């Protein structure tokens, strides 16, 4: 496994890869968990070589505290990546990526970035778009892998790829869960015991929402979810939305031939958790 910190050094190594070989890319912010490892193993199976980036991207954090408290476990991450025979790791500094101007590019994602995460985390998706675009330009992968836990991010990256005509296939990866249903996330390590015990209810609420969605109206589903959170002392709901999967526009009425997903963002103390489920 080769680890690179500079664009120049990774370039000279990637250039020697034969053009007929495929390169899979898994972007991460480190603090790797089982979900990341499953995605990386999938990328490994589907490509000749893989590159994993570890970079806590400052421009996608709307909240300074969240950036400061974002877990960093680089030594352990590198050990884990070595154990699954990752080929290349790219862990640049912010200066290497942004020079002296740590600033996002401004994108038009056709409204995909204005709802849910975008509405509550101002500038977040411009930051994500900026860094992923930059990585795509530097690494030029054939395929790039994104988890469905960040479903809105996945749709925005697909849009960014189509706007820029990047010849990169975006591969969605299913949500990986702990045994009790909690979606795997680097932020889970910040939960205290009570919050950790409470958090799996988010997935249970999504499963029940899916059952209700099949037979009842949207208002009934929303009422159920709001009541569940009101009755839970450890979790505070930020939003619950049922949205059409391509536009991410939230709905009040189901239409035939459309696909929907339910999305939750909730706080357990200071820790912000997100999850979602396909409804049909
Ligand atoms: O999903 C993430 O971990 C980040 O948003 C990503 C894609 C690595 C960009 O910083």
Tab-separated table of C-alpha atoms and ligand atoms in Angstrom:
chain	number	residue	atom	x	y	z
A	1	UNK	CA	0.000	0.000	0.000
A	2	UNK	CA	1.397	3.400	-0.967
A	3	UNK	CA	0.457	6.547	0.942
A	4	UNK	CA	0.704	9.982	-0.708
A	5	UNK	CA	0.377	13.476	0.701
A	6	UNK	CA	1.034	15.544	-2.390
A	7	UNK	CA	-0.694	15.792	-5.750
A	8	UNK	CA	2.661	15.536	-7.519
A	9	UNK	CA	3.620	12.271	-5.816
A	10	UNK	CA	0.263	10.558	-6.388
A	11	UNK	CA	0.233	11.748	-9.996
A	12	UNK	CA	3.601	10.218	-10.767
A	13	UNK	CA	2.442	6.900	-9.303
A	14	UNK	CA	-0.981	6.851	-10.974
A	15	UNK	CA	0.588	7.699	-14.332
A	16	UNK	CA	2.439	4.393	-14.396
A	17	UNK	CA	-0.879	2.485	-14.238
A	18	UNK	CA	-1.611	0.965	-17.605
A	19	UNK	CA	-4.513	2.813	-19.297
A	20	UNK	CA	-6.345	-0.488	-19.831
A	21	UNK	CA	-6.552	-1.039	-16.040
A	22	UNK	CA	-9.433	0.390	-14.024
A	23	UNK	CA	-9.077	2.662	-11.010
A	24	UNK	CA	-11.789	2.743	-8.329
A	25	UNK	CA	-11.963	5.685	-5.914
A	26	UNK	CA	-13.467	5.801	-2.430
A	27	UNK	CA	-13.447	9.301	-0.890
A	28	UNK	CA	-13.554	9.403	2.926
A	29	UNK	CA	-12.961	11.798	5.789
A	30	UNK	CA	-11.180	9.056	7.750
A	31	UNK	CA	-12.279	7.601	11.117
A	32	UNK	CA	-12.954	4.505	9.062
A	33	UNK	CA	-15.639	2.043	10.216
A	34	UNK	CA	-17.171	-1.170	8.912
A	35	UNK	CA	-19.324	0.746	6.421
A	36	UNK	CA	-16.274	2.313	4.772
A	37	UNK	CA	-14.465	-1.029	4.716
A	38	UNK	CA	-17.402	-2.753	2.979
A	39	UNK	CA	-17.444	-0.011	0.322
A	40	UNK	CA	-13.661	-0.246	-0.144
A	41	UNK	CA	-13.841	-4.066	-0.468
A	42	UNK	CA	-16.568	-3.687	-3.113
A	43	UNK	CA	-14.382	-1.181	-5.003
A	44	UNK	CA	-11.473	-3.591	-4.780
A	45	UNK	CA	-13.515	-6.426	-6.322
A	46	UNK	CA	-14.702	-4.222	-9.186
A	47	UNK	CA	-11.399	-2.552	-10.177
A	48	UNK	CA	-7.756	-3.400	-10.910
A	49	UNK	CA	-6.542	-0.724	-8.479
A	50	UNK	CA	-8.176	1.363	-5.794
A	51	UNK	CA	-7.397	4.700	-4.237
A	52	UNK	CA	-8.912	5.855	-0.930
A	53	UNK	CA	-8.718	9.503	0.097
A	54	UNK	CA	-8.622	10.576	3.724
A	55	UNK	CA	-9.312	14.277	4.019
A	56	UNK	CA	-11.519	16.159	6.481
A	57	UNK	CA	-12.753	18.776	4.065
A	58	UNK	CA	-13.106	22.131	5.891
A	59	UNK	CA	-15.365	23.769	3.294
A	60	UNK	CA	-18.253	21.328	3.817
A	61	UNK	CA	-18.603	22.072	7.553
A	62	UNK	CA	-21.111	24.826	8.292
A	63	UNK	CA	-20.438	24.336	12.000
A	64	UNK	CA	-16.894	25.002	13.317
A	65	UNK	CA	-17.448	22.812	16.415
A	66	UNK	CA	-18.422	19.870	14.216
A	67	UNK	CA	-15.194	20.303	12.212
A	68	UNK	CA	-13.064	20.567	15.380
A	69	UNK	CA	-14.740	17.516	16.930
A	70	UNK	CA	-14.670	15.391	13.792
A	71	UNK	CA	-12.864	12.177	14.858
A	72	UNK	CA	-9.362	11.664	13.485
A	73	UNK	CA	-7.787	8.187	13.673
A	74	UNK	CA	-5.249	8.263	10.844
A	75	UNK	CA	-2.854	5.579	12.207
A	76	UNK	CA	-5.694	3.132	12.710
A	77	UNK	CA	-7.203	4.051	9.318
A	78	UNK	CA	-3.921	3.258	7.568
A	79	UNK	CA	-3.652	-0.067	9.436
A	80	UNK	CA	-7.188	-1.012	8.386
A	81	UNK	CA	-6.548	-0.031	4.770
A	82	UNK	CA	-3.344	-2.070	4.704
A	83	UNK	CA	-5.183	-5.091	6.144
A	84	UNK	CA	-7.593	-5.081	3.189
A	85	UNK	CA	-4.792	-4.538	0.645
A	86	UNK	CA	-5.748	-1.046	-0.450
A	87	UNK	CA	-3.394	0.021	-3.270
A	88	UNK	CA	-3.144	3.790	-2.821
A	89	UNK	CA	-4.108	6.220	-0.063
A	90	UNK	CA	-4.244	9.955	-0.678
A	91	UNK	CA	-4.185	12.082	2.474
A	92	UNK	CA	-3.343	15.644	1.469
A	93	UNK	CA	-3.262	18.738	3.678
A	94	UNK	CA	-5.838	21.506	3.203
A	95	UNK	CA	-3.106	23.708	1.670
A	96	UNK	CA	-2.232	21.047	-0.866
A	97	UNK	CA	-5.862	20.917	-2.010
A	98	UNK	CA	-6.917	24.544	-1.696
A	99	UNK	CA	-3.605	26.497	-1.846
A	100	UNK	CA	-4.068	29.515	0.386
A	101	UNK	CA	-7.779	29.993	-0.471
A	102	UNK	CA	-9.900	27.566	1.575
A	103	UNK	CA	-13.104	28.404	-0.254
A	104	UNK	CA	-15.882	26.519	-2.078
A	105	UNK	CA	-16.819	26.812	-5.696
A	106	UNK	CA	-20.462	27.760	-6.200
A	107	UNK	CA	-22.589	25.155	-7.998
A	108	UNK	CA	-26.038	25.003	-9.511
A	109	UNK	CA	-27.397	21.599	-8.558
A	110	UNK	CA	-30.914	22.358	-9.793
A	111	UNK	CA	-32.349	22.652	-6.301
A	112	UNK	CA	-31.033	19.267	-5.089
A	113	UNK	CA	-28.860	21.152	-2.599
A	114	UNK	CA	-31.611	23.458	-1.283
A	115	UNK	CA	-33.571	20.870	0.719
A	116	UNK	CA	-32.941	18.682	3.777
A	117	UNK	CA	-29.160	18.694	4.525
A	118	UNK	CA	-28.712	21.715	2.263
A	119	UNK	CA	-31.438	23.687	4.048
A	120	UNK	CA	-29.977	22.978	7.499
A	121	UNK	CA	-26.244	23.091	6.604
A	122	UNK	CA	-25.649	26.236	4.552
A	123	UNK	CA	-22.901	25.845	1.940
A	124	UNK	CA	-22.410	22.159	2.780
A	125	UNK	CA	-23.001	20.832	-0.740
A	126	UNK	CA	-20.891	23.510	-2.424
A	127	UNK	CA	-18.094	22.274	-0.140
A	128	UNK	CA	-18.753	18.618	-0.988
A	129	UNK	CA	-19.017	19.388	-4.724
A	130	UNK	CA	-15.759	21.374	-4.612
A	131	UNK	CA	-13.705	18.666	-2.943
A	132	UNK	CA	-15.127	15.729	-4.908
A	133	UNK	CA	-14.634	17.601	-8.193
A	134	UNK	CA	-11.053	18.394	-7.172
A	135	UNK	CA	-10.387	14.723	-6.320
A	136	UNK	CA	-11.922	13.582	-9.614
A	137	UNK	CA	-9.652	15.988	-11.523
A	138	UNK	CA	-6.553	14.868	-9.612
A	139	UNK	CA	-7.173	11.108	-9.550
A	140	UNK	CA	-9.211	10.579	-12.738
A	141	UNK	CA	-10.847	7.363	-11.505
A	142	UNK	CA	-13.045	5.146	-13.690
A	143	UNK	CA	-15.505	4.483	-10.873
A	144	UNK	CA	-16.228	6.320	-7.617
A	145	UNK	CA	-18.139	4.870	-4.678
A	146	UNK	CA	-20.624	6.716	-2.435
A	147	UNK	CA	-22.796	5.381	0.396
A	148	UNK	CA	-26.576	5.716	0.313
A	149	UNK	CA	-26.568	6.899	3.928
A	150	UNK	CA	-25.734	10.272	2.377
A	151	UNK	CA	-28.348	9.791	-0.330
A	152	UNK	CA	-28.684	13.510	-1.064
A	153	UNK	CA	-24.891	13.758	-1.450
A	154	UNK	CA	-24.985	10.783	-3.849
A	155	UNK	CA	-27.606	12.484	-6.072
A	156	UNK	CA	-25.642	15.749	-6.016
A	157	UNK	CA	-22.404	14.004	-7.015
A	158	UNK	CA	-24.225	12.326	-9.931
A	159	UNK	CA	-25.424	15.780	-10.987
A	160	UNK	CA	-21.917	17.264	-10.654
A	161	UNK	CA	-20.507	14.456	-12.816
A	162	UNK	CA	-23.129	15.050	-15.503
A	163	UNK	CA	-22.639	18.871	-15.468
A	164	UNK	CA	-18.864	18.447	-15.893
A	165	UNK	CA	-19.131	15.491	-18.326
A	166	UNK	CA	-16.660	13.483	-16.199
A	167	UNK	CA	-16.199	9.970	-17.637
A	168	UNK	CA	-16.672	8.487	-14.158
A	169	UNK	CA	-19.256	5.929	-13.120
A	170	UNK	CA	-20.819	6.705	-9.745
A	171	UNK	CA	-21.532	3.523	-7.805
A	172	UNK	CA	-24.114	3.744	-4.999
A	173	UNK	CA	-23.438	1.505	-1.996
A	174	UNK	CA	-26.123	0.326	0.470
A	175	UNK	CA	-26.293	1.633	4.034
A	176	UNK	CA	-24.258	-0.530	6.413
A	177	UNK	CA	-25.755	-0.964	9.868
A	178	UNK	CA	-24.691	-2.087	13.321
A	179	UNK	CA	-26.438	-5.259	14.601
A	180	UNK	CA	-29.110	-3.098	16.300
A	181	UNK	CA	-29.875	-1.176	13.099
A	182	UNK	CA	-27.960	2.068	13.734
A	183	UNK	CA	-26.471	3.305	10.442
A	184	UNK	CA	-22.665	3.141	10.632
A	185	UNK	CA	-21.117	6.606	10.860
A	186	UNK	CA	-17.814	8.103	11.995
A	187	UNK	CA	-19.844	10.337	14.333
A	188	UNK	CA	-21.253	7.349	16.292
A	189	UNK	CA	-18.114	7.202	18.479
A	190	UNK	CA	-19.133	10.574	19.949
A	191	UNK	CA	-22.412	9.174	21.352
A	192	UNK	CA	-22.520	8.553	25.096
A	193	UNK	CA	-24.002	5.277	26.353
A	194	UNK	CA	-27.575	6.568	26.727
A	195	UNK	CA	-27.489	8.241	23.302
A	196	UNK	CA	-25.943	5.137	21.708
A	197	UNK	CA	-28.726	2.987	23.216
A	198	UNK	CA	-31.398	5.406	21.988
A	199	UNK	CA	-30.031	5.927	18.462
A	200	UNK	CA	-31.165	2.625	16.820
A	201	UNK	CA	-34.779	3.837	17.147
A	202	UNK	CA	-34.102	6.078	14.132
A	203	UNK	CA	-33.911	3.026	11.879
A	204	UNK	CA	-36.928	1.425	13.600
A	205	UNK	CA	-38.949	4.606	12.975
A	206	UNK	CA	-37.943	4.507	9.295
A	207	UNK	CA	-39.059	0.866	8.999
A	208	UNK	CA	-42.431	1.685	10.599
A	209	UNK	CA	-42.747	4.739	8.301
A	210	UNK	CA	-42.307	2.465	5.308
A	211	UNK	CA	-45.114	0.203	6.568
A	212	UNK	CA	-47.401	3.197	7.128
A	213	UNK	CA	-46.482	4.728	3.763
A	214	UNK	CA	-47.785	1.597	2.002
A	215	UNK	CA	-51.329	2.042	3.364
A	216	UNK	CA	-51.774	5.534	4.802
A	217	UNK	CA	-51.372	9.172	3.783
A	218	UNK	CA	-48.191	11.225	4.180
A	219	UNK	CA	-49.711	13.245	7.057
A	220	UNK	CA	-50.231	10.060	9.094
A	221	UNK	CA	-46.621	9.009	8.544
A	222	UNK	CA	-45.332	12.453	9.558
A	223	UNK	CA	-47.544	12.554	12.653
A	224	UNK	CA	-46.247	9.137	13.725
A	225	UNK	CA	-42.585	10.170	13.321
A	226	UNK	CA	-43.003	13.498	15.144
A	227	UNK	CA	-44.750	11.792	18.101
A	228	UNK	CA	-41.994	9.147	18.354
A	229	UNK	CA	-39.333	11.860	18.653
A	230	UNK	CA	-41.417	13.991	21.047
A	231	UNK	CA	-41.588	10.975	23.346
A	232	UNK	CA	-37.858	10.289	23.209
A	233	UNK	CA	-35.743	12.183	25.781
A	234	UNK	CA	-32.402	11.449	24.054
A	235	UNK	CA	-33.161	12.394	20.454
A	236	UNK	CA	-34.358	15.648	18.865
A	237	UNK	CA	-35.773	15.548	15.348
A	238	UNK	CA	-34.343	18.135	12.943
A	239	UNK	CA	-36.338	17.029	9.911
A	240	UNK	CA	-38.349	14.163	8.536
A	241	UNK	CA	-39.083	14.280	4.806
A	242	UNK	CA	-40.592	11.970	2.257
A	243	UNK	CA	-39.106	12.902	-1.102
A	244	UNK	CA	-39.071	11.731	-4.686
A	245	UNK	CA	-35.656	10.165	-5.266
A	246	UNK	CA	-34.530	12.013	-8.421
A	247	UNK	CA	-35.589	15.575	-7.582
A	248	UNK	CA	-35.512	15.201	-3.763
A	249	UNK	CA	-38.669	17.331	-3.702
A	250	UNK	CA	-40.724	16.435	-0.655
A	251	UNK	CA	-44.286	15.342	-1.280
A	252	UNK	CA	-47.684	15.605	0.327
A	253	UNK	CA	-49.285	13.079	-2.002
A	254	UNK	CA	-47.997	9.846	-3.562
A	255	UNK	CA	-47.932	9.599	-7.359
A	256	UNK	CA	-47.914	6.368	-9.356
A	257	UNK	CA	-44.632	5.369	-11.068
A	258	UNK	CA	-42.538	7.551	-8.773
A	259	UNK	CA	-39.947	6.272	-6.301
A	260	UNK	CA	-39.797	7.737	-2.817
A	261	UNK	CA	-37.454	7.692	0.157
A	262	UNK	CA	-37.911	8.838	3.734
A	263	UNK	CA	-35.132	10.905	5.327
A	264	UNK	CA	-34.392	11.724	8.974
A	265	UNK	CA	-31.879	14.053	10.607
A	266	UNK	CA	-31.836	14.074	14.406
A	267	UNK	CA	-29.603	15.221	17.221
A	268	UNK	CA	-28.437	12.989	20.049
A	269	UNK	CA	-27.071	15.743	22.280
A	270	UNK	CA	-24.507	17.531	20.093
A	271	UNK	CA	-24.154	14.647	17.663
A	272	UNK	CA	-26.081	14.924	14.423
A	273	UNK	CA	-27.280	11.640	12.921
A	274	UNK	CA	-28.859	11.033	9.511
A	275	UNK	CA	-30.524	7.988	7.990
A	276	UNK	CA	-32.951	7.138	5.203
A	277	UNK	CA	-34.947	4.283	3.708
A	278	UNK	CA	-36.406	3.402	0.294
A	279	UNK	CA	-40.207	3.440	0.607
A	280	UNK	CA	-41.274	1.717	-2.618
B	1	LIG	O1	-19.222	11.488	2.662
B	1	LIG	C1	-18.119	11.950	3.027
B	1	LIG	O2	-17.410	11.354	3.852
B	1	LIG	C2	-17.651	13.290	2.465
B	1	LIG	O3	-18.711	14.133	2.236
B	1	LIG	C3	-16.773	13.125	1.207
B	1	LIG	C4	-17.539	12.521	0.057
B	1	LIG	C5	-15.549	12.262	1.523
B	1	LIG	C6	-16.274	14.511	0.742
B	1	LIG	O4	-15.501	15.133	1.713
